[in-house]
Amino acid sequence: MHKKIQYILLLMLLFTSLIPATAKNKNRISLNDEWQFKQSISQNWLPAQVPGAVHTDLMNNRMIKDPFYGVNEKSLQWIGEKDWEYKKTFIADEALLRASHVQLVFAGLDTYADIYVNDYLVMKCDNMFRTWTLNPLPYLKKGENTIRIYFHSIFKVDMPKYLASPFQLQAWPNNDQADIMLSLYARKAGYNYGWDWGPRLITAGIWRDVYLEYWDDIRIDGTQIITRKLEPGKAKMEAVCTVISDEDTKAAFTVKYDKKEAVRKQVALAKGMNTIRVDFEVKNPELWWTNGLGKSRLYDFDIVLDKEGRKVADCVRTGIRTLEVVREKDEQGQAMFVRLNGKDVFMKGANYIPLDNFPNRVSDSWYEYIIKSAADVNMNMLRIWGGGIYEMDIFYEMCDKYGILVWQDMMFACGMFPADEHYLNSVAEEVKDNVKRLRNHPCIALWNGNNENEISYFGWGWKDRYTPEEDRIYQSNLHKLFYEVIPEAIQAVDETRYYHPTSPVTGYNNIDYNMGDVHFWSVWKGGWLEEYTEAKNIGRFMSEYGFQSYPEMRTIRRFAGENDMCLDSEVMLSHQRARNDQTRDPNFGNNIMKMYMGKYFKVPDDFSEFVYMSQYLQAEAVKIGIEAHRRAKPYCMGTLYWQINDCWPVASWSSIDYYGRWKALQYYARDAYAEVLVSPYATGDQVKFKVISDRLQKMKGDLEITTMTLDGQTVFSKKISFDLDANGCKDVASIASSELYGGKQENEVFTNMILNEKGKTISTNIYYPVYSNKYAYPKVTPDITVERTDEGVNLRLRSSALIRGLYLFVDDDESFFERNFVTLIPGKEEVIQVKTHLSAAAFEKQLKYLSVNQVN
C-alpha cells in the first residue's frame, strides 16, 4: 500500500471593499505558496513547502537522505542544532490596505520563531501548538511585501533554561533520547525528541497554514453549538457566539440548521467583544451515535448577523448528542464511563500517536484510511496521546463521520514541566486555541490534562530524587498547571465537557484501580499474560496496556537491506526503540519479545518467522486483555490498547504499521471488539462461557460449544440457548473441564465456540486449555482455492486438521486481506475476501503463508 502525499491549498482572493449581503464572516488569503528556506548562515535560498518542515524541505531538495531508511536518522541530528529561515513575498493591493481590520495568522510555527514583515521584527513566538496572530497593517506597503521567519534551534534557546533551573526536571530516558533532557522546557511535540517507538528528529518550520484575514466593522469570532437536553421529538439547543464589533449597535441574529430557520432574534452589540447566547430547538432530531450504535448524523448550522442589511456569517458542522463522562462514587469505588444520549456505552478502541514524524506529509485520504480502519474493527474511541500534536481538523472530521469518540489529551506526556508565569500563560493560550478549534466536533468526549505525569512523579520513583523543598515546589507547580491553569482555560471556551486532570488517575498515592482509569504495564514488563485476567488488575476504564511486535517483512524491506535481516543488526536495533530505562540496552525490546514468545510458543531462529510470530503473540496477548476487560462489564467500561498506529516504520505496540498494513492485532480487534462477544475463561475446574453485548436492545442467541482433537475428532458438543439484556454481560454456561475435554489430555484438544442469532453467526472464539508450546501441531497443508470476484478474489480454505494462526500474504502492495491470521477448524470452510487488482492466476502464484504449525 502506497502512502500518497497530498497538499490541499485553500486560495480565497476577495479583494473588494463592498461585502455582499451574504458574505462570510471574514475574507481569507492563503499565503501557503512560494516559500523559500535556507540554513541561517547560508546565502542559498531553496524552494520550500508550507505547511512543511525543514527535514522534508531538505529531502525535497535532495539535500539529505530519507531519515527513516537504515540508520540515516543518526547522521541527521545536526538539523535540529541549526537555525533556519523561511521567506516569501506577496502582493498587498489597496483593497486589503483599506480594510478596517487585517490579521496575519500563523496556525502553527515549530517552535522558536521570529516573524519579520518587510524586515520589521513584529512578533517572537515560542509555542508549536499556538495560533499566532498579528496586525500587519503598520508594516505593509502597496505592492510587494516580504514575510521572513527566523527559527532558532531549540538547543540554543532551551539549554540556558535547563542550566538555570533550580532543579532538573525528569523525563523517561526512552522518551527524550539524549543525555540532557531539553524536551520538557519547550512547548513542542514530545515525540520529536524520540520515544520508545519513535526516532529523534528535532523538527522546525511552518507546520500549519499561513493566511491573511480581513474584515470591516463586525466579525464573528467563533460559534459553539451545544445540545443542552434531549426530549421526546426535540432537542433543546444553544448557540454561543462571540462577536467583535467596532461600535455599539444592533443586529438580527439568525440560526438555521440544514437550511431551516430555527431562531431569529434582535441582539445588542457593545463596542469590543460580545458573547451572544441564543436558545433554539431542533424538531425530531437524528442523533449522533458512536460506531455500532447508529448513524453518526451531522447537521450544518448557519449563523448570520444582519446589521442593517449587511450580513456576516459563520457555519458550524456538528452532531446533536448529549455526552457525559460519569464519575460517580459507587459501592465498588468510583465509576468512569461514557453516557451517550442517555445510554451507557462501553468504549472499545486504542491509543493514537501522530501518523508521521513530519505531519505535513499526511494526506486527508490517509487520515480517513486510519479512522475507517478503526471503525472497520468495531472501535468507538481513540485516545489522542499527549506527547504528539493536537491533530489536524481532518482527523476530527473523520471521527465525526465514522462515529469514533476522541479522548483528547493536552500535549503533556511522561515528564515534569515548568510552571513559571510566562510558561503558564503560553499554555493557557495554547489550550484555548485548540479547544476552541475542536469544541464543535461531536466526537470529542473529554479533555485530559496529561499522560502519566502524576503517576511517574508519585508512583515511579521520581519524587524520591528531590529534597523536601524541591518536592514542595514541584507539587505546587504541578497542581497549578493541571488543576488550575488548564481547566480554567478549557472552561473559558468550552463549558460542556468533562476534564480529566491526568491519565491514569489510579495506581499511585494509594488510589486503587477501582477509582478510575488504569495504565497496566505489568504485561510487557515481564508479567505473565494471565495477569490481564486478574480482577485486581482491572480498573473502571483501561486506558493503556499493550504488547510489542515487528511490522511485516514488506515494511521491514522498506527501511532495511537483506544483510540487515536479523534482530541485532544496527539497522534493526535503530528501528527497535524499546530500551531499558536504566541501562539503555538496545536489545531490551527484542529480549522481552523473545522471553514472552518462549513462555507461550517457541522462538524461531529464522528472522521472517520471528517477525510473524511476534505479531501473532501480540494479537493473542492483547486479545486476552480485551476479553478480560469486557467480561468485567459494567465494573469496567472501557478498553483502549496501546496503540493503533506508527509514526515511522518500527517495531512497536501498533496494530497498523506506518505504511497502513494491518498487523495480526488489527485483525483480532474486529472479533474482540464485536458488538456481541462470546468469551471463555477458566475458573477452578470449570470453564465458563460469558456473552457480552453492547447492543441497546435485548437479544436471544444460541451458543454451540464443540471440543475437538487437533485432527478433527469431536469429543464434546453442546448447544445452549440464552436471553441477554440490553448492554448485558453474563455467563451462559459453565462446564467442568473434565467433561469439556471429553476424556482427552489438555494438550490434545481445543474448544470452538459459535454464537448464532436467528441462524446467523455473530461471534466465534477458540479456547485452548494449555499454552501453544505444549501442543504437537499436525504438519498439514491448507487446501486453498482462489476465485475471481468483482473487487479481487475470494480464498476458500479448508484443512483436515487444526491450522493455527494462518497468515496469508502476497508481495503486491495493493492487495488487502479482509481477514487474516485465521485458525482453520478441521472440516470447516473459511472464506476470505481479498481486494486486489491481480488476476486469480497471478494472485495464486504469489500467495504464500505461515502458521504456528510450521513455526512450532
PDB file of C-alpha atoms in Angstrom, residues 350-598:
ATOM      1  CA  ALA A 350      -6.889   2.248  21.017  1.00  0.00           C
ATOM      2  CA  ASN A 351      -4.416   4.993  21.741  1.00  0.00           C
ATOM      3  CA  TYR A 352      -3.271   7.108  18.813  1.00  0.00           C
ATOM      4  CA  ILE A 353       0.024   8.868  18.068  1.00  0.00           C
ATOM      5  CA  PRO A 354       0.872  11.192  15.137  1.00  0.00           C
ATOM      6  CA  LEU A 355       0.809   9.419  11.775  1.00  0.00           C
ATOM      7  CA  ASP A 356       4.235  10.738  10.770  1.00  0.00           C
ATOM      8  CA  ASN A 357       7.203  12.497  12.309  1.00  0.00           C
ATOM      9  CA  PHE A 358       6.503  15.077   9.620  1.00  0.00           C
ATOM     10  CA  PRO A 359       2.731  15.736   9.841  1.00  0.00           C
ATOM     11  CA  ASN A 360       2.733  17.804   6.649  1.00  0.00           C
ATOM     12  CA  ARG A 361       3.183  14.564   4.680  1.00  0.00           C
ATOM     13  CA  VAL A 362      -0.111  13.062   5.873  1.00  0.00           C
ATOM     14  CA  SER A 363      -2.897  13.413   3.312  1.00  0.00           C
ATOM     15  CA  ASP A 364      -6.585  13.719   4.088  1.00  0.00           C
ATOM     16  CA  SER A 365      -7.138  10.321   2.477  1.00  0.00           C
ATOM     17  CA  TRP A 366      -4.570   8.755   4.815  1.00  0.00           C
ATOM     18  CA  TYR A 367      -6.371  10.162   7.848  1.00  0.00           C
ATOM     19  CA  GLU A 368      -9.598   8.675   6.556  1.00  0.00           C
ATOM     20  CA  TYR A 369      -7.923   5.322   5.948  1.00  0.00           C
ATOM     21  CA  ILE A 370      -6.719   5.084   9.559  1.00  0.00           C
ATOM     22  CA  ILE A 371     -10.029   6.247  11.083  1.00  0.00           C
ATOM     23  CA  LYS A 372     -12.018   3.943   8.825  1.00  0.00           C
ATOM     24  CA  SER A 373      -9.690   1.080   9.791  1.00  0.00           C
ATOM     25  CA  ALA A 374     -10.610   1.772  13.418  1.00  0.00           C
ATOM     26  CA  ALA A 375     -14.317   1.775  12.595  1.00  0.00           C
ATOM     27  CA  ASP A 376     -13.980  -1.386  10.495  1.00  0.00           C
ATOM     28  CA  VAL A 377     -12.808  -3.358  13.541  1.00  0.00           C
ATOM     29  CA  ASN A 378     -15.676  -2.097  15.733  1.00  0.00           C
ATOM     30  CA  MET A 379     -13.771   0.591  17.625  1.00  0.00           C
ATOM     31  CA  ASN A 380     -15.720   3.534  19.011  1.00  0.00           C
ATOM     32  CA  MET A 381     -12.945   5.537  20.705  1.00  0.00           C
ATOM     33  CA  LEU A 382      -9.394   6.701  20.043  1.00  0.00           C
ATOM     34  CA  ARG A 383      -7.248   8.451  22.606  1.00  0.00           C
ATOM     35  CA  ILE A 384      -5.004  11.207  21.220  1.00  0.00           C
ATOM     36  CA  TRP A 385      -1.943  10.824  23.384  1.00  0.00           C
ATOM     37  CA  GLY A 386      -0.272  13.842  24.986  1.00  0.00           C
ATOM     38  CA  GLY A 387       3.219  13.519  23.523  1.00  0.00           C
ATOM     39  CA  GLY A 388       2.174  14.248  19.960  1.00  0.00           C
ATOM     40  CA  ILE A 389       0.118  17.073  18.478  1.00  0.00           C
ATOM     41  CA  TYR A 390      -3.374  18.464  18.671  1.00  0.00           C
ATOM     42  CA  GLU A 391      -4.449  16.835  15.452  1.00  0.00           C
ATOM     43  CA  MET A 392      -5.415  18.399  12.143  1.00  0.00           C
ATOM     44  CA  ASP A 393      -9.067  19.278  11.576  1.00  0.00           C
ATOM     45  CA  ILE A 394      -9.452  16.379   9.139  1.00  0.00           C
ATOM     46  CA  PHE A 395      -8.745  13.854  11.909  1.00  0.00           C
ATOM     47  CA  TYR A 396     -11.736  15.026  13.941  1.00  0.00           C
ATOM     48  CA  GLU A 397     -13.906  15.367  10.841  1.00  0.00           C
ATOM     49  CA  MET A 398     -13.261  11.706  10.060  1.00  0.00           C
ATOM     50  CA  CYS A 399     -14.007  10.705  13.650  1.00  0.00           C
ATOM     51  CA  ASP A 400     -17.262  12.662  13.415  1.00  0.00           C
ATOM     52  CA  LYS A 401     -18.077  10.841  10.181  1.00  0.00           C
ATOM     53  CA  TYR A 402     -17.296   7.321  11.395  1.00  0.00           C
ATOM     54  CA  GLY A 403     -18.641   7.657  14.933  1.00  0.00           C
ATOM     55  CA  ILE A 404     -15.320   7.427  16.764  1.00  0.00           C
ATOM     56  CA  LEU A 405     -15.205   9.274  20.093  1.00  0.00           C
ATOM     57  CA  VAL A 406     -11.957  11.062  20.937  1.00  0.00           C
ATOM     58  CA  TRP A 407     -10.276  11.149  24.318  1.00  0.00           C
ATOM     59  CA  GLN A 408      -8.175  14.282  23.827  1.00  0.00           C
ATOM     60  CA  ASP A 409      -5.020  14.726  25.859  1.00  0.00           C
ATOM     61  CA  MET A 410      -3.439  18.101  26.288  1.00  0.00           C
ATOM     62  CA  MET A 411       0.131  17.953  24.996  1.00  0.00           C
ATOM     63  CA  PHE A 412       1.984  16.822  28.116  1.00  0.00           C
ATOM     64  CA  ALA A 413       3.410  13.320  28.497  1.00  0.00           C
ATOM     65  CA  CYS A 414       5.682  11.324  30.781  1.00  0.00           C
ATOM     66  CA  GLY A 415       7.586  14.202  32.280  1.00  0.00           C
ATOM     67  CA  MET A 416       7.822  17.104  34.690  1.00  0.00           C
ATOM     68  CA  PHE A 417       7.051  20.530  33.271  1.00  0.00           C
ATOM     69  CA  PRO A 418       7.823  24.144  34.206  1.00  0.00           C
ATOM     70  CA  ALA A 419       5.297  26.468  35.812  1.00  0.00           C
ATOM     71  CA  ASP A 420       6.772  29.960  35.539  1.00  0.00           C
ATOM     72  CA  GLU A 421       4.357  32.756  34.672  1.00  0.00           C
ATOM     73  CA  HIS A 422       5.339  33.025  31.001  1.00  0.00           C
ATOM     74  CA  TYR A 423       5.055  29.250  30.512  1.00  0.00           C
ATOM     75  CA  LEU A 424       1.654  29.077  32.196  1.00  0.00           C
ATOM     76  CA  ASN A 425       0.316  31.990  30.165  1.00  0.00           C
ATOM     77  CA  SER A 426       1.506  30.354  26.965  1.00  0.00           C
ATOM     78  CA  VAL A 427      -0.112  27.040  27.903  1.00  0.00           C
ATOM     79  CA  ALA A 428      -3.399  28.797  28.681  1.00  0.00           C
ATOM     80  CA  GLU A 429      -3.448  30.383  25.223  1.00  0.00           C
ATOM     81  CA  GLU A 430      -2.447  27.078  23.602  1.00  0.00           C
ATOM     82  CA  VAL A 431      -5.327  25.294  25.301  1.00  0.00           C
ATOM     83  CA  LYS A 432      -7.844  27.990  24.360  1.00  0.00           C
ATOM     84  CA  ASP A 433      -6.701  27.977  20.727  1.00  0.00           C
ATOM     85  CA  ASN A 434      -7.124  24.237  20.364  1.00  0.00           C
ATOM     86  CA  VAL A 435     -10.227  23.680  22.476  1.00  0.00           C
ATOM     87  CA  LYS A 436     -11.969  26.500  20.644  1.00  0.00           C
ATOM     88  CA  ARG A 437     -10.952  24.951  17.320  1.00  0.00           C
ATOM     89  CA  LEU A 438     -12.203  21.482  18.297  1.00  0.00           C
ATOM     90  CA  ARG A 439     -15.162  22.065  20.609  1.00  0.00           C
ATOM     91  CA  ASN A 440     -17.888  21.677  17.943  1.00  0.00           C
ATOM     92  CA  HIS A 441     -16.807  18.183  16.973  1.00  0.00           C
ATOM     93  CA  PRO A 442     -19.312  15.710  18.429  1.00  0.00           C
ATOM     94  CA  CYS A 443     -16.511  13.147  18.543  1.00  0.00           C
ATOM     95  CA  ILE A 444     -14.702  14.956  21.386  1.00  0.00           C
ATOM     96  CA  ALA A 445     -15.650  13.074  24.552  1.00  0.00           C
ATOM     97  CA  LEU A 446     -13.346  14.598  27.145  1.00  0.00           C
ATOM     98  CA  TRP A 447     -10.285  16.760  27.715  1.00  0.00           C
ATOM     99  CA  ASN A 448      -7.396  15.129  29.570  1.00  0.00           C
ATOM    100  CA  GLY A 449      -4.665  17.170  31.251  1.00  0.00           C
ATOM    101  CA  ASN A 450      -1.655  14.920  30.724  1.00  0.00           C
ATOM    102  CA  ASN A 451      -0.330  11.425  30.143  1.00  0.00           C
ATOM    103  CA  GLU A 452       1.389   9.777  33.145  1.00  0.00           C
ATOM    104  CA  ASN A 453       2.820  12.988  34.612  1.00  0.00           C
ATOM    105  CA  GLU A 454       1.463  12.274  38.073  1.00  0.00           C
ATOM    106  CA  ILE A 455       1.968   8.522  38.241  1.00  0.00           C
ATOM    107  CA  SER A 456       5.574   8.961  37.063  1.00  0.00           C
ATOM    108  CA  TYR A 457       6.269  11.511  39.791  1.00  0.00           C
ATOM    109  CA  PHE A 458       4.370   9.929  42.679  1.00  0.00           C
ATOM    110  CA  GLY A 459       4.394   6.270  41.701  1.00  0.00           C
ATOM    111  CA  TRP A 460       7.534   5.537  39.719  1.00  0.00           C
ATOM    112  CA  GLY A 461      10.245   6.946  41.942  1.00  0.00           C
ATOM    113  CA  TRP A 462      10.838  10.468  40.640  1.00  0.00           C
ATOM    114  CA  LYS A 463       9.606  12.127  43.817  1.00  0.00           C
ATOM    115  CA  ASP A 464      12.365  10.440  45.824  1.00  0.00           C
ATOM    116  CA  ARG A 465      15.065  12.214  43.823  1.00  0.00           C
ATOM    117  CA  TYR A 466      14.255  15.659  45.240  1.00  0.00           C
ATOM    118  CA  THR A 467      14.716  17.454  48.538  1.00  0.00           C
ATOM    119  CA  PRO A 468      11.598  18.209  50.613  1.00  0.00           C
ATOM    120  CA  GLU A 469      11.671  21.835  49.457  1.00  0.00           C
ATOM    121  CA  GLU A 470      12.085  20.912  45.796  1.00  0.00           C
ATOM    122  CA  ASP A 471       9.253  18.416  46.185  1.00  0.00           C
ATOM    123  CA  ARG A 472       7.010  21.097  47.707  1.00  0.00           C
ATOM    124  CA  ILE A 473       7.765  23.495  44.851  1.00  0.00           C
ATOM    125  CA  TYR A 474       7.156  20.910  42.138  1.00  0.00           C
ATOM    126  CA  GLN A 475       3.902  19.630  43.615  1.00  0.00           C
ATOM    127  CA  SER A 476       2.674  23.204  43.800  1.00  0.00           C
ATOM    128  CA  ASN A 477       3.670  23.763  40.178  1.00  0.00           C
ATOM    129  CA  LEU A 478       2.026  20.530  39.044  1.00  0.00           C
ATOM    130  CA  HIS A 479      -1.218  21.461  40.771  1.00  0.00           C
ATOM    131  CA  LYS A 480      -1.129  24.961  39.313  1.00  0.00           C
ATOM    132  CA  LEU A 481      -0.646  23.695  35.750  1.00  0.00           C
ATOM    133  CA  PHE A 482      -3.070  20.769  35.639  1.00  0.00           C
ATOM    134  CA  TYR A 483      -5.653  21.713  38.268  1.00  0.00           C
ATOM    135  CA  GLU A 484      -5.869  25.460  37.760  1.00  0.00           C
ATOM    136  CA  VAL A 485      -4.461  26.893  34.522  1.00  0.00           C
ATOM    137  CA  ILE A 486      -5.521  24.188  32.067  1.00  0.00           C
ATOM    138  CA  PRO A 487      -9.078  23.555  33.359  1.00  0.00           C
ATOM    139  CA  GLU A 488      -9.687  27.305  33.643  1.00  0.00           C
ATOM    140  CA  ALA A 489      -8.544  27.794  30.047  1.00  0.00           C
ATOM    141  CA  ILE A 490     -10.827  24.975  28.873  1.00  0.00           C
ATOM    142  CA  GLN A 491     -13.779  26.357  30.815  1.00  0.00           C
ATOM    143  CA  ALA A 492     -13.294  29.751  29.197  1.00  0.00           C
ATOM    144  CA  VAL A 493     -14.096  28.343  25.742  1.00  0.00           C
ATOM    145  CA  ASP A 494     -15.917  25.047  26.407  1.00  0.00           C
ATOM    146  CA  GLU A 495     -18.092  24.540  29.458  1.00  0.00           C
ATOM    147  CA  THR A 496     -19.692  21.335  28.179  1.00  0.00           C
ATOM    148  CA  ARG A 497     -17.121  18.573  28.646  1.00  0.00           C
ATOM    149  CA  TYR A 498     -15.567  16.626  31.477  1.00  0.00           C
ATOM    150  CA  TYR A 499     -11.948  17.440  32.332  1.00  0.00           C
ATOM    151  CA  HIS A 500      -9.755  14.549  33.451  1.00  0.00           C
ATOM    152  CA  PRO A 501      -6.648  16.013  35.103  1.00  0.00           C
ATOM    153  CA  THR A 502      -4.253  13.152  34.407  1.00  0.00           C
ATOM    154  CA  SER A 503      -4.200   9.673  32.952  1.00  0.00           C
ATOM    155  CA  PRO A 504      -4.090   7.381  34.777  1.00  0.00           C
ATOM    156  CA  VAL A 505      -5.784   8.692  37.902  1.00  0.00           C
ATOM    157  CA  THR A 506      -5.081   5.430  39.723  1.00  0.00           C
ATOM    158  CA  GLY A 507      -2.074   3.346  40.710  1.00  0.00           C
ATOM    159  CA  TYR A 508      -0.295   5.863  42.954  1.00  0.00           C
ATOM    160  CA  ASN A 509      -0.835   7.743  46.220  1.00  0.00           C
ATOM    161  CA  ASN A 510      -2.923   4.809  47.478  1.00  0.00           C
ATOM    162  CA  ILE A 511      -5.516   5.317  44.738  1.00  0.00           C
ATOM    163  CA  ASP A 512      -6.691   1.852  43.737  1.00  0.00           C
ATOM    164  CA  TYR A 513      -7.685   0.721  40.263  1.00  0.00           C
ATOM    165  CA  ASN A 514     -11.345   0.774  41.303  1.00  0.00           C
ATOM    166  CA  MET A 515     -11.280   4.587  41.305  1.00  0.00           C
ATOM    167  CA  GLY A 516     -10.852   5.391  37.613  1.00  0.00           C
ATOM    168  CA  ASP A 517      -8.695   4.750  34.557  1.00  0.00           C
ATOM    169  CA  VAL A 518      -5.671   2.445  34.578  1.00  0.00           C
ATOM    170  CA  HIS A 519      -2.419   2.100  32.638  1.00  0.00           C
ATOM    171  CA  PHE A 520      -1.499  -1.556  33.084  1.00  0.00           C
ATOM    172  CA  TRP A 521       2.048  -2.463  32.003  1.00  0.00           C
ATOM    173  CA  SER A 522       2.950  -5.462  34.151  1.00  0.00           C
ATOM    174  CA  VAL A 523       2.297  -7.455  30.990  1.00  0.00           C
ATOM    175  CA  TRP A 524       5.145  -6.435  28.663  1.00  0.00           C
ATOM    176  CA  LYS A 525       7.356  -5.548  31.616  1.00  0.00           C
ATOM    177  CA  GLY A 526       7.780  -9.241  32.472  1.00  0.00           C
ATOM    178  CA  GLY A 527       4.485 -10.382  33.975  1.00  0.00           C
ATOM    179  CA  TRP A 528       2.501 -13.312  32.628  1.00  0.00           C
ATOM    180  CA  LEU A 529      -0.317 -12.721  30.149  1.00  0.00           C
ATOM    181  CA  GLU A 530      -2.731 -14.221  32.670  1.00  0.00           C
ATOM    182  CA  GLU A 531      -2.230 -11.121  34.819  1.00  0.00           C
ATOM    183  CA  TYR A 532      -4.605  -9.351  32.425  1.00  0.00           C
ATOM    184  CA  THR A 533      -7.421 -11.555  33.724  1.00  0.00           C
ATOM    185  CA  GLU A 534      -6.919 -11.000  37.453  1.00  0.00           C
ATOM    186  CA  ALA A 535      -9.639  -8.853  38.994  1.00  0.00           C
ATOM    187  CA  LYS A 536      -7.095  -6.786  40.939  1.00  0.00           C
ATOM    188  CA  ASN A 537      -5.537  -5.648  37.641  1.00  0.00           C
ATOM    189  CA  ILE A 538      -8.765  -4.448  36.037  1.00  0.00           C
ATOM    190  CA  GLY A 539      -9.890  -0.878  36.622  1.00  0.00           C
ATOM    191  CA  ARG A 540     -13.027   1.053  35.824  1.00  0.00           C
ATOM    192  CA  PHE A 541     -11.542   2.104  32.475  1.00  0.00           C
ATOM    193  CA  MET A 542      -8.412   0.550  30.937  1.00  0.00           C
ATOM    194  CA  SER A 543      -6.867   3.480  29.078  1.00  0.00           C
ATOM    195  CA  GLU A 544      -3.431   1.940  28.334  1.00  0.00           C
ATOM    196  CA  TYR A 545      -1.902  -1.506  28.028  1.00  0.00           C
ATOM    197  CA  GLY A 546      -0.234  -3.280  25.156  1.00  0.00           C
ATOM    198  CA  PHE A 547       2.314  -5.586  23.619  1.00  0.00           C
ATOM    199  CA  GLN A 548       5.006  -5.132  21.013  1.00  0.00           C
ATOM    200  CA  SER A 549       5.599  -6.729  17.607  1.00  0.00           C
ATOM    201  CA  TYR A 550       7.512  -6.172  14.417  1.00  0.00           C
ATOM    202  CA  PRO A 551       5.863  -4.872  11.252  1.00  0.00           C
ATOM    203  CA  GLU A 552       5.609  -7.335   8.398  1.00  0.00           C
ATOM    204  CA  MET A 553       8.529  -8.158   6.121  1.00  0.00           C
ATOM    205  CA  ARG A 554       7.360  -5.901   3.279  1.00  0.00           C
ATOM    206  CA  THR A 555       7.569  -2.947   5.649  1.00  0.00           C
ATOM    207  CA  ILE A 556      10.944  -4.009   7.034  1.00  0.00           C
ATOM    208  CA  ARG A 557      12.336  -4.194   3.499  1.00  0.00           C
ATOM    209  CA  ARG A 558      11.367  -0.538   3.042  1.00  0.00           C
ATOM    210  CA  PHE A 559      13.922   0.518   5.661  1.00  0.00           C
ATOM    211  CA  ALA A 560      16.489  -2.315   5.677  1.00  0.00           C
ATOM    212  CA  GLY A 561      18.635  -4.287   3.270  1.00  0.00           C
ATOM    213  CA  GLU A 562      18.873  -8.068   3.112  1.00  0.00           C
ATOM    214  CA  ASN A 563      22.062  -8.039   5.204  1.00  0.00           C
ATOM    215  CA  ASP A 564      20.163  -6.253   7.979  1.00  0.00           C
ATOM    216  CA  MET A 565      17.565  -9.006   8.426  1.00  0.00           C
ATOM    217  CA  CYS A 566      18.468 -10.078  11.939  1.00  0.00           C
ATOM    218  CA  LEU A 567      17.376  -8.839  15.344  1.00  0.00           C
ATOM    219  CA  ASP A 568      20.757  -7.483  16.410  1.00  0.00           C
ATOM    220  CA  SER A 569      21.743  -5.697  13.200  1.00  0.00           C
ATOM    221  CA  GLU A 570      22.452  -1.994  13.580  1.00  0.00           C
ATOM    222  CA  VAL A 571      19.510  -1.104  11.353  1.00  0.00           C
ATOM    223  CA  MET A 572      17.040  -3.357  13.151  1.00  0.00           C
ATOM    224  CA  LEU A 573      18.111  -2.029  16.551  1.00  0.00           C
ATOM    225  CA  SER A 574      17.713   1.515  15.219  1.00  0.00           C
ATOM    226  CA  HIS A 575      14.095   0.628  14.425  1.00  0.00           C
ATOM    227  CA  GLN A 576      13.504  -1.019  17.800  1.00  0.00           C
ATOM    228  CA  ARG A 577      13.413   1.835  20.338  1.00  0.00           C
ATOM    229  CA  ALA A 578      12.165  -0.006  23.417  1.00  0.00           C
ATOM    230  CA  ARG A 579      15.254   0.216  25.585  1.00  0.00           C
ATOM    231  CA  ASN A 580      15.918  -0.392  29.225  1.00  0.00           C
ATOM    232  CA  ASP A 581      15.187   2.802  31.178  1.00  0.00           C
ATOM    233  CA  GLN A 582      18.337   2.496  33.278  1.00  0.00           C
ATOM    234  CA  THR A 583      20.952   0.738  31.114  1.00  0.00           C
ATOM    235  CA  ARG A 584      19.598   1.901  27.729  1.00  0.00           C
ATOM    236  CA  ASP A 585      20.215  -1.628  26.450  1.00  0.00           C
ATOM    237  CA  PRO A 586      19.163  -1.569  22.754  1.00  0.00           C
ATOM    238  CA  ASN A 587      18.333  -5.302  22.869  1.00  0.00           C
ATOM    239  CA  PHE A 588      15.770  -4.808  25.635  1.00  0.00           C
ATOM    240  CA  GLY A 589      12.637  -4.812  23.435  1.00  0.00           C
ATOM    241  CA  ASN A 590      13.744  -7.808  21.399  1.00  0.00           C
ATOM    242  CA  ASN A 591      14.669  -9.727  24.533  1.00  0.00           C
ATOM    243  CA  ILE A 592      11.256  -9.023  26.074  1.00  0.00           C
ATOM    244  CA  MET A 593       9.568 -10.339  22.940  1.00  0.00           C
ATOM    245  CA  LYS A 594      11.748 -13.450  22.943  1.00  0.00           C
ATOM    246  CA  MET A 595      11.096 -14.036  26.624  1.00  0.00           C
ATOM    247  CA  TYR A 596       7.317 -13.950  26.172  1.00  0.00           C
ATOM    248  CA  MET A 597       7.497 -15.941  22.974  1.00  0.00           C
ATOM    249  CA  GLY A 598       9.409 -18.667  24.775  1.00  0.00           C
TER     250      GLY A 598
END
